[in-house]
mmCIF file of C-alpha atoms and ligand atoms in Angstrom:
data_model
loop_
_atom_site.group_PDB
_atom_site.id
_atom_site.type_symbol
_atom_site.label_atom_id
_atom_site.label_comp_id
_atom_site.label_asym_id
_atom_site.label_seq_id
_atom_site.Cartn_x
_atom_site.Cartn_y
_atom_site.Cartn_z
ATOM 1 C CA UNK A 14 7.231 19.048 -14.246
ATOM 2 C CA UNK A 15 7.189 17.303 -10.805
ATOM 3 C CA UNK A 16 4.527 14.660 -10.089
ATOM 4 C CA UNK A 17 2.325 15.798 -7.128
ATOM 5 C CA UNK A 18 0.531 13.139 -5.236
ATOM 6 C CA UNK A 19 -2.616 14.308 -3.207
ATOM 7 C CA UNK A 20 -3.940 12.094 0.180
ATOM 8 C CA UNK A 21 -7.745 11.904 0.043
ATOM 9 C CA UNK A 22 -8.831 10.279 3.242
ATOM 10 C CA UNK A 23 -12.116 8.308 3.174
ATOM 11 C CA UNK A 24 -13.822 5.863 5.159
ATOM 12 C CA UNK A 25 -12.464 5.127 8.384
ATOM 13 C CA UNK A 26 -8.783 4.640 7.623
ATOM 14 C CA UNK A 27 -8.525 4.178 3.573
ATOM 15 C CA UNK A 28 -5.812 6.690 1.504
ATOM 16 C CA UNK A 29 -7.105 7.179 -1.889
ATOM 17 C CA UNK A 30 -4.120 8.723 -4.021
ATOM 18 C CA UNK A 31 -4.645 11.246 -6.776
ATOM 19 C CA UNK A 32 -1.597 12.697 -8.626
ATOM 20 C CA UNK A 33 -1.059 14.407 -11.729
ATOM 21 C CA UNK A 34 1.458 16.785 -13.189
ATOM 22 C CA UNK A 35 1.961 20.010 -12.023
ATOM 23 C CA UNK A 36 0.387 22.297 -14.180
ATOM 24 C CA UNK A 37 -1.829 19.759 -15.529
ATOM 25 C CA UNK A 38 -5.280 19.116 -15.200
ATOM 26 C CA UNK A 39 -5.626 15.634 -16.081
ATOM 27 C CA UNK A 40 -5.434 13.714 -12.554
ATOM 28 C CA UNK A 41 -4.977 9.836 -11.763
ATOM 29 C CA UNK A 42 -6.962 8.078 -8.735
ATOM 30 C CA UNK A 43 -5.810 5.110 -7.188
ATOM 31 C CA UNK A 44 -7.792 2.716 -5.565
ATOM 32 C CA UNK A 45 -11.040 4.640 -5.391
ATOM 33 C CA UNK A 46 -13.325 2.731 -2.985
ATOM 34 C CA UNK A 47 -15.750 5.968 -2.664
ATOM 35 C CA UNK A 48 -16.132 8.151 -5.264
ATOM 36 C CA UNK A 49 -17.518 11.280 -3.476
ATOM 37 C CA UNK A 50 -14.436 12.849 -1.745
ATOM 38 C CA UNK A 51 -12.670 12.202 -5.148
ATOM 39 C CA UNK A 52 -15.339 14.433 -6.988
ATOM 40 C CA UNK A 53 -15.548 16.770 -4.201
ATOM 41 C CA UNK A 54 -11.576 16.609 -4.609
ATOM 42 C CA UNK A 55 -11.426 17.233 -8.501
ATOM 43 C CA UNK A 56 -13.411 19.795 -7.974
ATOM 44 C CA UNK A 57 -12.059 21.960 -5.416
ATOM 45 C CA UNK A 58 -8.770 21.721 -7.279
ATOM 46 C CA UNK A 59 -10.313 22.248 -10.904
ATOM 47 C CA UNK A 60 -8.617 18.953 -11.986
ATOM 48 C CA UNK A 61 -10.178 16.282 -14.600
ATOM 49 C CA UNK A 62 -10.094 12.772 -13.753
ATOM 50 C CA UNK A 63 -8.062 11.049 -16.773
ATOM 51 C CA UNK A 64 -7.734 7.571 -15.291
ATOM 52 C CA UNK A 65 -8.489 5.220 -12.352
ATOM 53 C CA UNK A 66 -5.708 2.624 -11.139
ATOM 54 C CA UNK A 67 -6.815 -0.068 -9.138
ATOM 55 C CA UNK A 68 -4.641 -2.735 -6.999
ATOM 56 C CA UNK A 69 -7.137 -5.429 -5.871
ATOM 57 C CA UNK A 70 -10.807 -6.339 -5.969
ATOM 58 C CA UNK A 71 -11.979 -5.464 -2.264
ATOM 59 C CA UNK A 72 -14.956 -2.746 -2.409
ATOM 60 C CA UNK A 73 -12.819 -0.391 0.094
ATOM 61 C CA UNK A 74 -10.639 -0.183 -3.047
ATOM 62 C CA UNK A 75 -13.005 -0.253 -5.964
ATOM 63 C CA UNK A 76 -16.443 0.653 -4.516
ATOM 64 C CA UNK A 77 -16.264 4.010 -6.225
ATOM 65 C CA UNK A 78 -15.557 3.035 -9.519
ATOM 66 C CA UNK A 79 -18.946 3.153 -11.055
ATOM 67 C CA UNK A 80 -19.946 6.429 -9.732
ATOM 68 C CA UNK A 81 -16.820 7.968 -11.097
ATOM 69 C CA UNK A 82 -17.499 6.629 -14.617
ATOM 70 C CA UNK A 83 -20.964 8.334 -14.772
ATOM 71 C CA UNK A 84 -18.940 11.568 -14.353
ATOM 72 C CA UNK A 85 -15.969 10.902 -16.393
ATOM 73 C CA UNK A 86 -14.864 8.925 -19.654
ATOM 74 C CA UNK A 87 -11.873 7.328 -17.806
ATOM 75 C CA UNK A 88 -9.701 4.191 -18.660
ATOM 76 C CA UNK A 89 -9.639 1.748 -15.448
ATOM 77 C CA UNK A 90 -6.167 0.288 -15.125
ATOM 78 C CA UNK A 91 -5.732 -2.984 -13.318
ATOM 79 C CA UNK A 92 -5.302 -6.554 -12.579
ATOM 80 C CA UNK A 93 -6.552 -9.509 -14.929
ATOM 81 C CA UNK A 94 -9.392 -10.116 -11.977
ATOM 82 C CA UNK A 95 -12.771 -11.605 -12.536
ATOM 83 C CA UNK A 96 -14.337 -9.685 -9.615
ATOM 84 C CA UNK A 97 -13.668 -6.018 -11.636
ATOM 85 C CA UNK A 98 -15.630 -5.895 -14.240
ATOM 86 C CA UNK A 99 -14.689 -2.016 -14.868
ATOM 87 C CA UNK A 100 -10.969 -2.693 -15.363
ATOM 88 C CA UNK A 101 -10.582 -1.625 -18.921
ATOM 89 C CA UNK A 102 -6.642 -2.062 -19.322
ATOM 90 C CA UNK A 103 -5.587 -5.281 -17.590
ATOM 91 C CA UNK A 104 -2.249 -5.589 -16.349
ATOM 92 C CA UNK A 105 0.597 -8.325 -15.753
ATOM 93 C CA UNK A 106 3.995 -8.183 -14.204
ATOM 94 C CA UNK A 107 6.113 -6.111 -15.955
ATOM 95 C CA UNK A 108 3.617 -3.961 -18.157
ATOM 96 C CA UNK A 109 4.143 -0.467 -18.055
ATOM 97 C CA UNK A 110 1.804 2.272 -18.296
ATOM 98 C CA UNK A 111 2.710 6.213 -18.634
ATOM 99 C CA UNK A 112 0.006 8.654 -16.935
ATOM 100 C CA UNK A 113 0.848 12.037 -15.710
ATOM 101 C CA UNK A 114 4.496 11.921 -17.514
ATOM 102 C CA UNK A 115 5.443 9.010 -15.316
ATOM 103 C CA UNK A 116 6.102 5.589 -16.458
ATOM 104 C CA UNK A 117 4.400 3.335 -13.991
ATOM 105 C CA UNK A 118 5.688 -0.893 -13.806
ATOM 106 C CA UNK A 119 3.340 -3.233 -12.369
ATOM 107 C CA UNK A 120 4.508 -5.741 -10.082
ATOM 108 C CA UNK A 121 2.348 -8.999 -9.255
ATOM 109 C CA UNK A 122 2.229 -9.178 -5.168
ATOM 110 C CA UNK A 123 -0.674 -12.334 -4.137
ATOM 111 C CA UNK A 124 -0.960 -13.074 -0.888
ATOM 112 C CA UNK A 125 -3.902 -10.462 0.629
ATOM 113 C CA UNK A 126 -5.487 -11.240 -2.873
ATOM 114 C CA UNK A 127 -4.697 -13.500 -5.650
ATOM 115 C CA UNK A 128 -5.343 -10.646 -8.157
ATOM 116 C CA UNK A 129 -3.336 -7.790 -5.969
ATOM 117 C CA UNK A 130 -0.597 -5.712 -7.769
ATOM 118 C CA UNK A 131 1.671 -2.591 -7.202
ATOM 119 C CA UNK A 132 2.237 0.171 -9.269
ATOM 120 C CA UNK A 133 5.673 1.666 -8.960
ATOM 121 C CA UNK A 134 7.452 4.806 -10.743
ATOM 122 C CA UNK A 135 10.603 6.644 -10.664
ATOM 123 C CA UNK A 136 9.574 10.248 -11.594
ATOM 124 C CA UNK A 137 12.846 12.417 -12.659
ATOM 125 C CA UNK A 138 14.142 14.140 -10.089
ATOM 126 C CA UNK A 139 12.212 12.735 -7.064
ATOM 127 C CA UNK A 140 12.062 10.019 -5.223
ATOM 128 C CA UNK A 141 11.017 6.551 -6.446
ATOM 129 C CA UNK A 142 7.424 5.352 -5.190
ATOM 130 C CA UNK A 143 4.798 2.621 -4.905
ATOM 131 C CA UNK A 144 1.441 2.354 -5.016
ATOM 132 C CA UNK A 145 0.840 -1.043 -2.949
ATOM 133 C CA UNK A 146 -2.609 -1.447 -1.886
ATOM 134 C CA UNK A 147 -2.828 -3.824 1.020
ATOM 135 C CA UNK A 148 0.137 -5.824 0.897
ATOM 136 C CA UNK A 149 2.731 -3.570 2.577
ATOM 137 C CA UNK A 150 1.430 -1.322 4.964
ATOM 138 C CA UNK A 151 3.755 0.982 7.254
ATOM 139 C CA UNK A 152 4.961 -1.207 9.990
ATOM 140 C CA UNK A 153 2.819 -4.112 8.795
ATOM 141 C CA UNK A 154 1.257 -5.704 5.743
ATOM 142 C CA UNK A 155 -2.342 -7.122 4.901
ATOM 143 C CA UNK A 156 -4.048 -10.297 5.965
ATOM 144 C CA UNK A 157 -3.403 -13.309 4.147
ATOM 145 C CA UNK A 158 -7.261 -13.629 2.968
ATOM 146 C CA UNK A 159 -6.505 -15.598 -0.490
ATOM 147 C CA UNK A 160 -3.041 -16.603 -1.124
ATOM 148 C CA UNK A 161 -0.297 -18.254 0.941
ATOM 149 C CA UNK A 162 2.066 -17.249 3.480
ATOM 150 C CA UNK A 163 4.649 -18.340 0.777
ATOM 151 C CA UNK A 164 2.748 -16.193 -1.679
ATOM 152 C CA UNK A 165 2.795 -13.062 0.563
ATOM 153 C CA UNK A 166 6.421 -13.798 2.040
ATOM 154 C CA UNK A 167 8.058 -13.325 -2.078
ATOM 155 C CA UNK A 168 5.217 -10.244 -2.692
ATOM 156 C CA UNK A 169 6.665 -8.798 0.167
ATOM 157 C CA UNK A 170 10.273 -9.781 -1.040
ATOM 158 C CA UNK A 171 9.425 -7.977 -4.117
ATOM 159 C CA UNK A 172 8.581 -4.744 -2.550
ATOM 160 C CA UNK A 173 11.793 -4.827 -0.322
ATOM 161 C CA UNK A 174 14.138 -5.299 -3.428
ATOM 162 C CA UNK A 175 12.913 -1.429 -4.405
ATOM 163 C CA UNK A 176 15.503 1.512 -3.281
ATOM 164 C CA UNK A 177 15.602 2.576 0.443
ATOM 165 C CA UNK A 178 14.413 5.777 -0.922
ATOM 166 C CA UNK A 179 11.217 4.400 -2.245
ATOM 167 C CA UNK A 180 7.763 5.836 -0.816
ATOM 168 C CA UNK A 181 5.373 3.329 0.180
ATOM 169 C CA UNK A 182 1.720 4.767 -0.524
ATOM 170 C CA UNK A 183 -0.325 1.554 0.859
ATOM 171 C CA UNK A 184 -4.051 2.361 1.316
ATOM 172 C CA UNK A 185 -4.424 2.419 4.986
ATOM 173 C CA UNK A 186 -4.101 4.288 8.375
ATOM 174 C CA UNK A 187 -2.687 1.464 10.217
ATOM 175 C CA UNK A 188 0.497 3.122 11.547
ATOM 176 C CA UNK A 189 -0.239 3.056 15.139
ATOM 177 C CA UNK A 190 -1.883 -0.531 15.690
ATOM 178 C CA UNK A 191 0.685 -1.807 13.641
ATOM 179 C CA UNK A 192 3.887 -0.660 15.587
ATOM 180 C CA UNK A 193 2.035 -1.467 18.685
ATOM 181 C CA UNK A 194 2.201 -5.018 17.369
ATOM 182 C CA UNK A 195 5.987 -4.633 15.946
ATOM 183 C CA UNK A 196 6.957 -3.393 19.601
ATOM 184 C CA UNK A 197 5.373 -6.991 21.012
ATOM 185 C CA UNK A 198 7.832 -8.899 18.474
ATOM 186 C CA UNK A 199 10.897 -6.543 18.654
ATOM 187 C CA UNK A 200 10.728 -4.666 22.066
ATOM 188 C CA UNK A 201 14.219 -3.788 21.679
ATOM 189 C CA UNK A 202 13.996 -2.495 18.567
ATOM 190 C CA UNK A 203 15.318 1.295 18.659
ATOM 191 C CA UNK A 204 14.831 2.370 15.114
ATOM 192 C CA UNK A 205 10.671 1.281 16.236
ATOM 193 C CA UNK A 206 10.641 3.103 19.090
ATOM 194 C CA UNK A 207 11.622 6.166 17.683
ATOM 195 C CA UNK A 208 9.495 5.725 14.484
ATOM 196 C CA UNK A 209 6.577 5.241 17.142
ATOM 197 C CA UNK A 210 7.362 8.445 19.081
ATOM 198 C CA UNK A 211 7.119 10.345 15.132
ATOM 199 C CA UNK A 212 3.893 8.396 14.260
ATOM 200 C CA UNK A 213 2.300 9.609 17.378
ATOM 201 C CA UNK A 214 3.081 12.734 17.073
ATOM 202 C CA UNK A 215 1.733 12.935 13.489
ATOM 203 C CA UNK A 216 -1.775 11.091 14.581
ATOM 204 C CA UNK A 217 -1.884 13.792 17.034
ATOM 205 C CA UNK A 218 -1.671 16.751 14.941
ATOM 206 C CA UNK A 219 -4.319 14.873 12.605
ATOM 207 C CA UNK A 220 -1.337 14.280 10.156
ATOM 208 C CA UNK A 221 -0.914 11.120 7.966
ATOM 209 C CA UNK A 222 1.742 8.975 8.535
ATOM 210 C CA UNK A 223 1.833 7.596 4.929
ATOM 211 C CA UNK A 224 3.973 7.360 3.067
ATOM 212 C CA UNK A 225 6.821 5.547 4.574
ATOM 213 C CA UNK A 226 10.105 5.003 3.157
ATOM 214 C CA UNK A 227 11.234 1.521 2.578
ATOM 215 C CA UNK A 228 14.367 2.309 4.217
ATOM 216 C CA UNK A 229 12.252 3.183 7.500
ATOM 217 C CA UNK A 230 10.382 -0.023 6.836
ATOM 218 C CA UNK A 231 13.355 -2.394 6.653
ATOM 219 C CA UNK A 232 14.336 -1.360 10.025
ATOM 220 C CA UNK A 233 11.369 -1.568 11.633
ATOM 221 C CA UNK A 234 8.187 -3.509 9.723
ATOM 222 C CA UNK A 235 8.465 -6.994 11.087
ATOM 223 C CA UNK A 236 7.262 -8.598 7.771
ATOM 224 C CA UNK A 237 10.204 -7.117 6.029
ATOM 225 C CA UNK A 238 12.612 -8.727 8.954
ATOM 226 C CA UNK A 239 11.402 -12.444 9.085
ATOM 227 C CA UNK A 240 15.307 -13.122 7.785
ATOM 228 C CA UNK A 241 16.810 -12.038 11.009
ATOM 229 C CA UNK A 242 17.700 -13.980 14.176
ATOM 230 C CA UNK A 243 15.614 -11.874 16.487
ATOM 231 C CA UNK A 244 12.260 -12.419 14.409
ATOM 232 C CA UNK A 245 12.838 -15.987 14.164
ATOM 233 C CA UNK A 246 13.301 -16.094 17.966
ATOM 234 C CA UNK A 247 9.990 -14.279 18.738
ATOM 235 C CA UNK A 248 8.164 -16.109 16.146
ATOM 236 C CA UNK A 249 9.704 -19.759 17.706
ATOM 237 C CA UNK A 250 8.657 -18.518 21.273
ATOM 238 C CA UNK A 251 5.126 -17.362 20.258
ATOM 239 C CA UNK A 252 4.492 -20.800 18.270
ATOM 240 C CA UNK A 253 6.330 -22.892 20.576
ATOM 241 C CA UNK A 254 8.635 -24.924 18.272
ATOM 242 C CA UNK A 255 12.128 -24.215 16.111
ATOM 243 C CA UNK A 256 11.386 -21.693 13.186
ATOM 244 C CA UNK A 257 14.152 -20.774 11.229
ATOM 245 C CA UNK A 258 12.483 -20.291 7.199
ATOM 246 C CA UNK A 259 11.827 -16.708 7.150
ATOM 247 C CA UNK A 260 8.284 -17.995 5.335
ATOM 248 C CA UNK A 261 7.882 -19.880 8.203
ATOM 249 C CA UNK A 262 8.557 -17.129 10.518
ATOM 250 C CA UNK A 263 6.360 -14.798 8.725
ATOM 251 C CA UNK A 264 3.811 -17.039 8.512
ATOM 252 C CA UNK A 265 3.874 -17.287 12.557
ATOM 253 C CA UNK A 266 3.759 -13.499 12.912
ATOM 254 C CA UNK A 267 1.181 -12.828 10.676
ATOM 255 C CA UNK A 268 -1.024 -15.285 12.480
ATOM 256 C CA UNK A 269 0.055 -13.473 15.954
ATOM 257 C CA UNK A 270 -1.125 -10.327 14.355
ATOM 258 C CA UNK A 271 -4.297 -11.819 13.633
ATOM 259 C CA UNK A 272 -5.043 -12.095 17.123
ATOM 260 C CA UNK A 273 -3.321 -9.484 18.930
HETATM 261 ZN ZN1 ZN B 3 -7.742 -5.220 0.587
HETATM 262 FE FE1 FE B 4 -8.324 -2.208 1.768
#
């Protein structure tokens, strides 16, 4: 049975992901920052909450856990983080869990926070996918709050090693502002211009731009392109120094974005 993934918008620009197997009522939610839209969704579609998956400790990803657990007796999967006491099954790099008939494996991807993990899966007969929280966004990456630029670079490389067809289920709709920044970094990137047109159309129709695919991100996301000469040149010009190491390039592009 195919895996079905629903998009639940929350707050200003968060996406909560709810998945279940077609025809089954057992549903799983990723990063429920708010319980209310999840409870409404479960009721509307006659689903039961069978588990909660957490990528990292920020409140916009964890704030709804307590209320959800007051309605449903469900396990909470997540990183080994002192900041998330409700986690009942702590997960580490290489661990796997089978939910909704699908095996998810865990990637540790520190940088945005030190506890950040991602869940990747290859459902039979469907595109591979990853729930990557606030690490890799469509056309961008998360701010480096707790880790180092090197950690963030390595975490993005880990995600970049997934197959091109991988659907990137990130946790925020930041795409248009990310694309505007990406165009400032790479004004001559034609794939970026095409993606901007497509995504502006989607947003005008009120549609999410997420998920993207890794193949498209590789062509358009500056944070996955730090090994390329065009990115090294842009970062060097911005910093007024000669940068060539991809980690230094990524650090500079991230600083640039922070004040863009
Ligand atoms: Zn976050
Ligand atoms: Fe977030």
